[in-house]
Structure formats: C-alpha cells, structure tokens
PDB file of C-alpha atoms in Angstrom:
ATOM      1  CA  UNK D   4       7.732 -15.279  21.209  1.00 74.00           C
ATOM      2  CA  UNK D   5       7.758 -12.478  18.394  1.00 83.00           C
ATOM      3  CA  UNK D   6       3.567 -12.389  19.148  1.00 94.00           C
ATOM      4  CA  UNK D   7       2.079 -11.145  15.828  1.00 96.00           C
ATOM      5  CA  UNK D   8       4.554  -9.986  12.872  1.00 97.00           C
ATOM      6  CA  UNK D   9       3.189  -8.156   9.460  1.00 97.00           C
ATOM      7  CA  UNK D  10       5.520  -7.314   6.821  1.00 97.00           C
ATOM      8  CA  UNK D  11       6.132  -4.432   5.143  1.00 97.00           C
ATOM      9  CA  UNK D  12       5.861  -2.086   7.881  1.00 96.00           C
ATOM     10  CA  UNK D  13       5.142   0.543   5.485  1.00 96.00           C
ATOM     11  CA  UNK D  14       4.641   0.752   1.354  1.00 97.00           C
ATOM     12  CA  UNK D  15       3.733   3.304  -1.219  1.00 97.00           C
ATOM     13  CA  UNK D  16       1.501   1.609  -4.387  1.00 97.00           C
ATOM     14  CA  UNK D  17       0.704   3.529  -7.214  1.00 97.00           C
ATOM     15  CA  UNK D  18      -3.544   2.677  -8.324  1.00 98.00           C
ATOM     16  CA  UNK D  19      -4.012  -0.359 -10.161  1.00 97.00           C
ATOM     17  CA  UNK D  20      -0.718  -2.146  -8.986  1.00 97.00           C
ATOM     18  CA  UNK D  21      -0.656  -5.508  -6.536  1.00 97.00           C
ATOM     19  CA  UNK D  22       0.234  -6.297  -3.671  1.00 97.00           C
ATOM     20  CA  UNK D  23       0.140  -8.817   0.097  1.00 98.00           C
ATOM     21  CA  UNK D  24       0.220  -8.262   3.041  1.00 98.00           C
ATOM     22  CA  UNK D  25       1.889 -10.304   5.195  1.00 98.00           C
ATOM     23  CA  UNK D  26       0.671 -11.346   8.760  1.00 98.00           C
ATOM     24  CA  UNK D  27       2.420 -14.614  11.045  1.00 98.00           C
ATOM     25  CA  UNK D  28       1.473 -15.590  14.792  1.00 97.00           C
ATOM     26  CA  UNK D  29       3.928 -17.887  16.611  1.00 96.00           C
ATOM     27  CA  UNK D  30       1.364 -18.445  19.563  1.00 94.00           C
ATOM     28  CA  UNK D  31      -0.462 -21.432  17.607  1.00 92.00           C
ATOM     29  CA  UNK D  32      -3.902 -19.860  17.763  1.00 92.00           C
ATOM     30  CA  UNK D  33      -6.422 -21.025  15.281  1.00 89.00           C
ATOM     31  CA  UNK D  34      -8.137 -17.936  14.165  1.00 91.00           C
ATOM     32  CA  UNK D  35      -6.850 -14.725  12.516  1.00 95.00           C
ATOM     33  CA  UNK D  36      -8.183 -11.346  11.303  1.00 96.00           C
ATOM     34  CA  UNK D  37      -7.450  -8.781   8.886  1.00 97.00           C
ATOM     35  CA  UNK D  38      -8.502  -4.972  10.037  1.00 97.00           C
ATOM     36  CA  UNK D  39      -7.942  -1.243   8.605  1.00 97.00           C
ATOM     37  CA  UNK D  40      -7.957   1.492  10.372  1.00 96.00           C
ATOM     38  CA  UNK D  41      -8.728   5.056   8.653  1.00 94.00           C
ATOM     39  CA  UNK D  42      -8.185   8.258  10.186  1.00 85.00           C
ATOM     40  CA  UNK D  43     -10.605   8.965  12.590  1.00 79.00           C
ATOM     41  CA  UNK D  44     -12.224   5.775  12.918  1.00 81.00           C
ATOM     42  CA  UNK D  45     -12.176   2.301  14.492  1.00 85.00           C
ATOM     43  CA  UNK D  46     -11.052  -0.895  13.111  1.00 93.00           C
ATOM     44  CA  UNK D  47     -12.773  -2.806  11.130  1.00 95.00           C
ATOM     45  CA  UNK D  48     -12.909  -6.234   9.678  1.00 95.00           C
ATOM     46  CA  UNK D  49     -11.965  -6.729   6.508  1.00 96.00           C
ATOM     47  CA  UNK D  50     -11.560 -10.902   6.095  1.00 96.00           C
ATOM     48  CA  UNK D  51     -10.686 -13.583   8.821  1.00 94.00           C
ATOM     49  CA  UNK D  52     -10.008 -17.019   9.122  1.00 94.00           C
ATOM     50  CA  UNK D  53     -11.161 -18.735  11.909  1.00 87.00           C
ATOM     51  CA  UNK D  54      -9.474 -21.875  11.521  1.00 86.00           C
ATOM     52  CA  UNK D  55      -6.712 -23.273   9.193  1.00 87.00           C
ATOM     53  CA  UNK D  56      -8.437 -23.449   5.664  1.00 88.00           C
ATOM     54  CA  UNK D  57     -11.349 -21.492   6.407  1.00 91.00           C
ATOM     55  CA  UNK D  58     -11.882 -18.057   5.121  1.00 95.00           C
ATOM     56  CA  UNK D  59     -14.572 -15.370   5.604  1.00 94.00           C
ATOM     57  CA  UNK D  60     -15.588 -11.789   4.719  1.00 94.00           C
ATOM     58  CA  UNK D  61     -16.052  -9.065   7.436  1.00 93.00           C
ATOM     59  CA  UNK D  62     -17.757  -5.757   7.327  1.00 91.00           C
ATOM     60  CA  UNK D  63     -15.593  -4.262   4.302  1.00 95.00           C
ATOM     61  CA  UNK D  64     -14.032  -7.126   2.411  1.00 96.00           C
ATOM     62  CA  UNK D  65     -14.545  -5.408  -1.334  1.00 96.00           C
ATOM     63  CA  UNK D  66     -11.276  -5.430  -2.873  1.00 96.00           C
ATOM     64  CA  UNK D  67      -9.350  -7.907  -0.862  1.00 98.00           C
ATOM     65  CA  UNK D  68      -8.409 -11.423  -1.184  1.00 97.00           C
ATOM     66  CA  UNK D  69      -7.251 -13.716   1.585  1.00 98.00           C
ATOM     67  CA  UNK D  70      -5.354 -16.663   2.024  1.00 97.00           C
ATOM     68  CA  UNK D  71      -4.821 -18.968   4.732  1.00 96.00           C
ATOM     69  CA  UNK D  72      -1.398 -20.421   3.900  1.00 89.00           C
ATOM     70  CA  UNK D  73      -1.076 -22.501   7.253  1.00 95.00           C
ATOM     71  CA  UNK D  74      -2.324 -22.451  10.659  1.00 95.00           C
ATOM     72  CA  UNK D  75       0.754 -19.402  11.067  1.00 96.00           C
ATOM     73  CA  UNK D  76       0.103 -17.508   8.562  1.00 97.00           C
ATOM     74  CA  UNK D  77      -2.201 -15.059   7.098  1.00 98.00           C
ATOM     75  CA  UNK D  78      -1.898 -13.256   3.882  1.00 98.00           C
ATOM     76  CA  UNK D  79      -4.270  -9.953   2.231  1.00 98.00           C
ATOM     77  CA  UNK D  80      -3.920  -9.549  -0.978  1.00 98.00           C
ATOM     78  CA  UNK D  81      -4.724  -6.130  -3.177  1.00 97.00           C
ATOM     79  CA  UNK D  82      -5.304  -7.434  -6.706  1.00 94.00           C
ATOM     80  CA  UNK D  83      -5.381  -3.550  -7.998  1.00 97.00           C
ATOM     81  CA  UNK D  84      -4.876  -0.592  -5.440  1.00 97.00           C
ATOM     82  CA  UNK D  85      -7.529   2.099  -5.237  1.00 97.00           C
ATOM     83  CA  UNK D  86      -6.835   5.293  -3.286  1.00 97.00           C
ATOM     84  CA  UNK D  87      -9.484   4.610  -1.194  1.00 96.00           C
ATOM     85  CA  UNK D  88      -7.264   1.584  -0.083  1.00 97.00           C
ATOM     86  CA  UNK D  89      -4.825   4.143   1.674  1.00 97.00           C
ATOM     87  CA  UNK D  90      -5.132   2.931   5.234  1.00 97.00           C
ATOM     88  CA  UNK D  91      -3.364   1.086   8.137  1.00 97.00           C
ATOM     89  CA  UNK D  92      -3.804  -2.833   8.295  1.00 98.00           C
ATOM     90  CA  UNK D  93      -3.520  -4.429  11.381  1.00 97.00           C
ATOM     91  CA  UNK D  94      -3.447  -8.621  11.846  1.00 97.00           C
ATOM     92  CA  UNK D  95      -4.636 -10.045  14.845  1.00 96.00           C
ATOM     93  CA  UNK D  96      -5.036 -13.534  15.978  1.00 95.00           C
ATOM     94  CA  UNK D  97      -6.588 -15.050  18.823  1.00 91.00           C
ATOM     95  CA  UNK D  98      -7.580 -18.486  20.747  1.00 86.00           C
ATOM     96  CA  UNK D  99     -10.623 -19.546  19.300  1.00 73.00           C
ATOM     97  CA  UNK D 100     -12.461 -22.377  21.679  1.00 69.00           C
ATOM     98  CA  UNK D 101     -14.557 -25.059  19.458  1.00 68.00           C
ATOM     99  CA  UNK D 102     -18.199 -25.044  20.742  1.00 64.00           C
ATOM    100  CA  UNK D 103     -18.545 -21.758  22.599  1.00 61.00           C
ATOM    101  CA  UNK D 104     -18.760 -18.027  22.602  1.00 59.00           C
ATOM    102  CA  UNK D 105     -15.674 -16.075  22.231  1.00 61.00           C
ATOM    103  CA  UNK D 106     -13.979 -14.992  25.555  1.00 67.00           C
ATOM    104  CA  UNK D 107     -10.851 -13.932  25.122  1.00 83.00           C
ATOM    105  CA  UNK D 108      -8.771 -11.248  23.649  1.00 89.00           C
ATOM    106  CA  UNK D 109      -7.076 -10.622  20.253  1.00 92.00           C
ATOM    107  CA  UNK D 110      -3.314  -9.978  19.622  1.00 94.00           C
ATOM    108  CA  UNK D 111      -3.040  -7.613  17.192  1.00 95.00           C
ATOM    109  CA  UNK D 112       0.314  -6.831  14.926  1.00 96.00           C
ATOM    110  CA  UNK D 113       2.468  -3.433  14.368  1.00 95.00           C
ATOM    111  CA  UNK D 114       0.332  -2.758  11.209  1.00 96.00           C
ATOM    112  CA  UNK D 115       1.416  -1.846   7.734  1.00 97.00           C
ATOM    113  CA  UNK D 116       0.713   1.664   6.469  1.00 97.00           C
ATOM    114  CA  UNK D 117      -0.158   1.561   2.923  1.00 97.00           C
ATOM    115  CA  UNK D 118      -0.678   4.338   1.166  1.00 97.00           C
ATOM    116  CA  UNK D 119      -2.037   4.263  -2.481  1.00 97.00           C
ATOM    117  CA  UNK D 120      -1.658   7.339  -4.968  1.00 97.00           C
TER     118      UNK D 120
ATOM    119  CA  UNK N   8     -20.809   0.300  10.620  1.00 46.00           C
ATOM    120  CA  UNK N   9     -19.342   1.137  13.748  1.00 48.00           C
ATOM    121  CA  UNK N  10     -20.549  -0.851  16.554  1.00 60.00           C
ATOM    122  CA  UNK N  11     -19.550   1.621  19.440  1.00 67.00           C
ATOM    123  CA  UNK N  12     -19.267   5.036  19.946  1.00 79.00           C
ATOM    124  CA  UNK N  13     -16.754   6.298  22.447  1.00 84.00           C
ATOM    125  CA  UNK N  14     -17.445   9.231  24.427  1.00 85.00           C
ATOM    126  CA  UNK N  15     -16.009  11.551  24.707  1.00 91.00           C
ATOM    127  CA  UNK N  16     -13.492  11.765  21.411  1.00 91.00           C
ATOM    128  CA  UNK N  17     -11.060  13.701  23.236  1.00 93.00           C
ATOM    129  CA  UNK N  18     -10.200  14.323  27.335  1.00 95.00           C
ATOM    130  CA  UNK N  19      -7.401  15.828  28.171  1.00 95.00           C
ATOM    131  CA  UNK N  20      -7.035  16.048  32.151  1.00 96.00           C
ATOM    132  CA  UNK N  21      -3.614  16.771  35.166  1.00 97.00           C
ATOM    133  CA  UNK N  22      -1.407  13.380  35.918  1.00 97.00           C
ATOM    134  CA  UNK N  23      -2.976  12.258  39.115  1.00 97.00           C
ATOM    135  CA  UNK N  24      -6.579  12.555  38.150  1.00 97.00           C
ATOM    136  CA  UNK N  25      -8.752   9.792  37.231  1.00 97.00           C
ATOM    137  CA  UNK N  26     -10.447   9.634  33.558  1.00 97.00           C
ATOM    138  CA  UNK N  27     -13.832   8.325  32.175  1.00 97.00           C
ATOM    139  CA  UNK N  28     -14.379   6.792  29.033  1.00 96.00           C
ATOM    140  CA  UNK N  29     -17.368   5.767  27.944  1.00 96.00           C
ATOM    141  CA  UNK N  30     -18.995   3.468  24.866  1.00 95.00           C
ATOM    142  CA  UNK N  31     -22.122   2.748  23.654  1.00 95.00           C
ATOM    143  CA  UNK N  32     -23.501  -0.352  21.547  1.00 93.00           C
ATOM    144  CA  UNK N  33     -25.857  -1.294  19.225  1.00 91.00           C
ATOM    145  CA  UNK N  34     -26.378  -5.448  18.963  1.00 88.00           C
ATOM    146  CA  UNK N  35     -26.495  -8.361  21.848  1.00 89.00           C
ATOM    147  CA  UNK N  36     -22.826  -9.253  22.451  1.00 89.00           C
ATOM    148  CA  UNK N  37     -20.766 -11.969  24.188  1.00 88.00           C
ATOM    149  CA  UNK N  38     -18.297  -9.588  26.060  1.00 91.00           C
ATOM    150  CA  UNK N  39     -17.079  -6.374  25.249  1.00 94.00           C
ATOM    151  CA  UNK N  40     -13.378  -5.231  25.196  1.00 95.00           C
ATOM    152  CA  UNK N  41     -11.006  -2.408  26.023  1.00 96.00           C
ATOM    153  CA  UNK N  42      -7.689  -1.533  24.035  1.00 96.00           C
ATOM    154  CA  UNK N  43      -5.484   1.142  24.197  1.00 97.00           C
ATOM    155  CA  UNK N  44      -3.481   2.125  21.415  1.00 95.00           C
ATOM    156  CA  UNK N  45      -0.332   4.253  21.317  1.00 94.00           C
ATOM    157  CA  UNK N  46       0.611   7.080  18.466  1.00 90.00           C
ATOM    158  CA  UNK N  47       1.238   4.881  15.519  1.00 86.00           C
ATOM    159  CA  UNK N  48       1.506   1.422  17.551  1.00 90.00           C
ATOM    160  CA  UNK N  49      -0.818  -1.580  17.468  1.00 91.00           C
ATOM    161  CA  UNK N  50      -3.451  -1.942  19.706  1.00 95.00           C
ATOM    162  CA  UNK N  51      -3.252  -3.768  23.088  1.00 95.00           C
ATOM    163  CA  UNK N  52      -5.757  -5.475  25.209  1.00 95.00           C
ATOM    164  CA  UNK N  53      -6.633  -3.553  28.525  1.00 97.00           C
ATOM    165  CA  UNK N  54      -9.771  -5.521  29.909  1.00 96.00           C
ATOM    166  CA  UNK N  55     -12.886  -7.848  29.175  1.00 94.00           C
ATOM    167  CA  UNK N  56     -16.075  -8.012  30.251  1.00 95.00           C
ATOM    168  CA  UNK N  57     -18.721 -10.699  29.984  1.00 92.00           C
ATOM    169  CA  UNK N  58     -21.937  -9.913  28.948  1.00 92.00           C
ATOM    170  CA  UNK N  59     -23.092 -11.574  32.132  1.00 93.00           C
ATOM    171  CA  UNK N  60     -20.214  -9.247  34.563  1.00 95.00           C
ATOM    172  CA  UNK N  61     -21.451  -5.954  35.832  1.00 97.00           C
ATOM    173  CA  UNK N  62     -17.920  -4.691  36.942  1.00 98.00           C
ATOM    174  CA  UNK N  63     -14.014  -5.858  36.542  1.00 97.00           C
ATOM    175  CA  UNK N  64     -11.187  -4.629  38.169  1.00 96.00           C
ATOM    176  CA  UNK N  65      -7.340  -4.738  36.728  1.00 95.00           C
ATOM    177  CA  UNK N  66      -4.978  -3.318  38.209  1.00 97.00           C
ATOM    178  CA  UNK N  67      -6.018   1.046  37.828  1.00 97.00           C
ATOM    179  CA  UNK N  68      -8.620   0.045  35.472  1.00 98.00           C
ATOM    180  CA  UNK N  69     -12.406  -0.682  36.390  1.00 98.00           C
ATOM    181  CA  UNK N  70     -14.700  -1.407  33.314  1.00 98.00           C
ATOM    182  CA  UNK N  71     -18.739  -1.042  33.841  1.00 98.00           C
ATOM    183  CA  UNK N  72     -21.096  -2.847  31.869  1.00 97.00           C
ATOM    184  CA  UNK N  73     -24.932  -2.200  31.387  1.00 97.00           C
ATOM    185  CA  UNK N  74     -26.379  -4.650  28.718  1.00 95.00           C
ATOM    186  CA  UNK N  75     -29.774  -3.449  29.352  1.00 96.00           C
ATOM    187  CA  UNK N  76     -28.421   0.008  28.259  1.00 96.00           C
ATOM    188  CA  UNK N  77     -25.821  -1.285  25.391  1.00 95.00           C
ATOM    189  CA  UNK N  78     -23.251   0.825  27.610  1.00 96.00           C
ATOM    190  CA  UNK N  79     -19.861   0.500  29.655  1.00 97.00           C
ATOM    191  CA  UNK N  80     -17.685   2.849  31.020  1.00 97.00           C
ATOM    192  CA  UNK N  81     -13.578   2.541  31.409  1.00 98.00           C
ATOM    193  CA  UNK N  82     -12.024   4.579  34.510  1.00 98.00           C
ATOM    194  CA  UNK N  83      -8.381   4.979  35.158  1.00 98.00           C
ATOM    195  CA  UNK N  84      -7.433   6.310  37.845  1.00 98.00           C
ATOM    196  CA  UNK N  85      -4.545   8.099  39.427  1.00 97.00           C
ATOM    197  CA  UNK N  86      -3.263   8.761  35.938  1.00 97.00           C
ATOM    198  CA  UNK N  87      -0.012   8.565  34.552  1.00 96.00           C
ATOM    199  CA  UNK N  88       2.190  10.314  31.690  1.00 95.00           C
ATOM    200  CA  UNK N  89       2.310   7.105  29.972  1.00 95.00           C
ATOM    201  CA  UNK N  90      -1.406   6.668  29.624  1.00 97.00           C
ATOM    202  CA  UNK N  91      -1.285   9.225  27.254  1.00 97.00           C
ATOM    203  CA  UNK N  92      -3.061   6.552  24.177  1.00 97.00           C
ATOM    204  CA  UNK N  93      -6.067   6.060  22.326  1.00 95.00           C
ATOM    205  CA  UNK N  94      -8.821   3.479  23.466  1.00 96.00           C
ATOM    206  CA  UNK N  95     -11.239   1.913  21.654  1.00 95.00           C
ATOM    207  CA  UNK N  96     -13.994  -0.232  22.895  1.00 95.00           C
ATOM    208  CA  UNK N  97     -14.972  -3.233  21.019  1.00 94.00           C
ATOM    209  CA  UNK N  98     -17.643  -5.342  21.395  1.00 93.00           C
ATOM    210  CA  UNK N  99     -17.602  -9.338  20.102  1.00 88.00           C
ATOM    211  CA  UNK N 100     -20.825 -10.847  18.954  1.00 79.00           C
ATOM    212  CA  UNK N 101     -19.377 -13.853  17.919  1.00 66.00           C
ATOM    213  CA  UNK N 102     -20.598 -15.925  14.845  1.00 60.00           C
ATOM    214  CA  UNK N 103     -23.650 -17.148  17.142  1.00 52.00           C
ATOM    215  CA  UNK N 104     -25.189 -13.581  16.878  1.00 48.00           C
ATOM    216  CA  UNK N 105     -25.170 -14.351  12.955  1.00 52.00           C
ATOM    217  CA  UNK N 106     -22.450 -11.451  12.478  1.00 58.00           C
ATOM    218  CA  UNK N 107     -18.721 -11.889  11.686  1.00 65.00           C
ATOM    219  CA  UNK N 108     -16.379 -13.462  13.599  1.00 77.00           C
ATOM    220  CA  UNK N 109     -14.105 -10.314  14.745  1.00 85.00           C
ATOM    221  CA  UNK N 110     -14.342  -7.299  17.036  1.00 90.00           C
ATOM    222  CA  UNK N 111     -16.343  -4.278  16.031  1.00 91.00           C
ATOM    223  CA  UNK N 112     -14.848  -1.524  17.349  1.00 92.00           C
ATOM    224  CA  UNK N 113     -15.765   2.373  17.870  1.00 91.00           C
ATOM    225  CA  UNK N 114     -13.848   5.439  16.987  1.00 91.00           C
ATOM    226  CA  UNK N 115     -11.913   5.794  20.214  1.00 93.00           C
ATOM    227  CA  UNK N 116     -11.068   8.612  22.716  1.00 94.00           C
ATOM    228  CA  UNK N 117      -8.021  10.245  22.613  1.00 95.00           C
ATOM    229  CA  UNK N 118      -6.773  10.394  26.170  1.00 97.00           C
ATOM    230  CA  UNK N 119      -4.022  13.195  26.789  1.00 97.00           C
ATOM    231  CA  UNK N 120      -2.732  13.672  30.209  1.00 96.00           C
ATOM    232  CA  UNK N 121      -0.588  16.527  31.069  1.00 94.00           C
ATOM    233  CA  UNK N 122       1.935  16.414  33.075  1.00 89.00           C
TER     234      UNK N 122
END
C-alpha cells in the first residue's frame, strides 16, 4: 500500500498561471481533504470531499477548485496563482463511518511545496 | 481560525527526560488528535481521544483531556533523539457541530531533544 501519494512534490508558478494538484489514496476510504500549511501555523482546510461526488469548502477555500475524479482520487486546482498561494499542500484521507461522529484518524500525504512568484 | 493553541511553541529538553505539550480549544468536539510531524515530512497520527476519555495511553505517549476546560496535554516520556518533530493538536468537530468536515489544527510545538 503506497498510503496517500500527491504529485508534484514540489513546483515553482509564476502569478496568474494554472495549475492541480494531485492527491490518490489506495486504502479505499471515502472521504478526502485538501490542507496548507504556512510557516508558522497549523493546517488548515481548504476543500474536502467526504464521499465520492461530493465536494465542500473548508476554512480557506478562496481561490481553489476541487474535483472528485473517483472514490481514489482527489484533485486542487489553482485557476490563477497569487503569491499569497505560496504554501505547502498536504492530502489526507480517512474512513468516514455513515451515521456517526468521526473517530478515527486521517492519513495525510508527503505534501507539495508550491511556491508562487 | 486556529482551533488550538499549542503550548509551549518551542521545548527543547536532555534525551531521557519526559516532555509536556499542551493545547487549548475553542468549540465542543468529537475527539481531539495528536500528530507529529518531521522537518519537511507529512504529518502522522500519534493518538486520539474521545471527547468522552479522560486519559489514553500508547506506547510512551499519555494524552489528557479536560472538555470542561477545552484542554489536553501530550507527555512523552523517556525521550528519544528521534522524537525530535513538530506536533500539532487537532481537534474534529465533525459536520454535526455545523463546522467543516476536517481537523482544525493549532500551530504546533517544536520539540527538540538534545542528545
């Protein structure tokens, strides 16, 4: 099991230019997140997904698109980079139980650093 | 905003000694989480705690929780080299609080232990 994958590992975007990120989970869970981390801080949640075809917005979503391509994988989109997108994203992806409260832990991915100039 | 606040944002203690982390809360939550993330690495689950535990127990880890003060602690003990990481509590409301599905998380400590 390769867990939680993103691809690129790392990119360089000059503002205004496009790009998606890539996130896949080979453990079959049903709900996925996007995060970035800034220097200094915590996570947070940018979009997630918590089951195949279903897509919401977290704390910071402005400026992001999502996509749900299957229940594997997970895609964030940048329609046109702002420096203030420079960050590390990190995919995670978790069991989600139909009915009930959360209790279990996320899986989260290598993360991409993307920096935006 | 940041859900947690770790405390303190830096420790630095001797291999062999234990070290305290705390967090803090603002919201009701279903359980609240402990990861530990290495320079430039994902993050990795440590430990959960239900909302209706007190204490848990893995391995050198022992996580306290006090809902009535929107608090829990993490102690390792007998530490190691390796434990040398960030870690970041995170607390899950889940969709039935009316928030986002997803962890919030605070700002970490940065745990250094010398050798």
């Amino acid at each position: 099991n390769a867990g939680v994958t993103q691809t690129p590992k790392f990119q360089v975007l000059k503002t205004g230019q496009s790009m998606t990120l890539q996130c896949a989970q080979d453990m079959n869970h049903n709900s996925m997140y996007w995060y970035r981390q800034d220097p200094g801080m915590g996570l947070r949640l940018i979009y997630y997904s918590a089951s195949e075809g279903t897509t919401d917005k977290g704390e910071v979503p402005n400026g992001y698109n999502v996509s749900r391509l299957n229940k594997r994988e997970f895609s964030l989109r940048l329609e046109s980079a702002a420096p203030s997108q420079t960050s590390v994203y990190f995919c995670a992806s978790r069991v989600r139980l139909a009915g009930g409260p959360p209790y279990n832990e996320q899986f989260f991915g290598p993360g991409t650093r993307l920096t935006v100039l | 905003s940041q859900q947690g606040e770790e405390d303190p944002q830096a420790l630095s203690i001797q291999e062999g000694e234990n070290a305290t982390m705390n967090c803090s809360y603002k919201t009701s939550i279903n359980n609240l989480q402990w990861y530990r993330q290495n320079s430039g690495r994902g993050l990795v689950h440590l430990i959960l705690i239900r909302s209706n535990e007190r204490e848990k127990h893995s391995g050198r880890l022992r996580v306290t929780l006090d809902t009535s003060k929107k608090s829990s602690s993490l102690l390792i003990t007998a530490s190691r080299a390796a434990d040398t990481a960030s870690y970041f509590c995170a607390t899950d409301a889940g969709v039935s609080g009316g928030g986002a599905d997803g962890l919030t998380f605070g700002k970490g400590t940065h745990l250094i232990i010398q050798p």
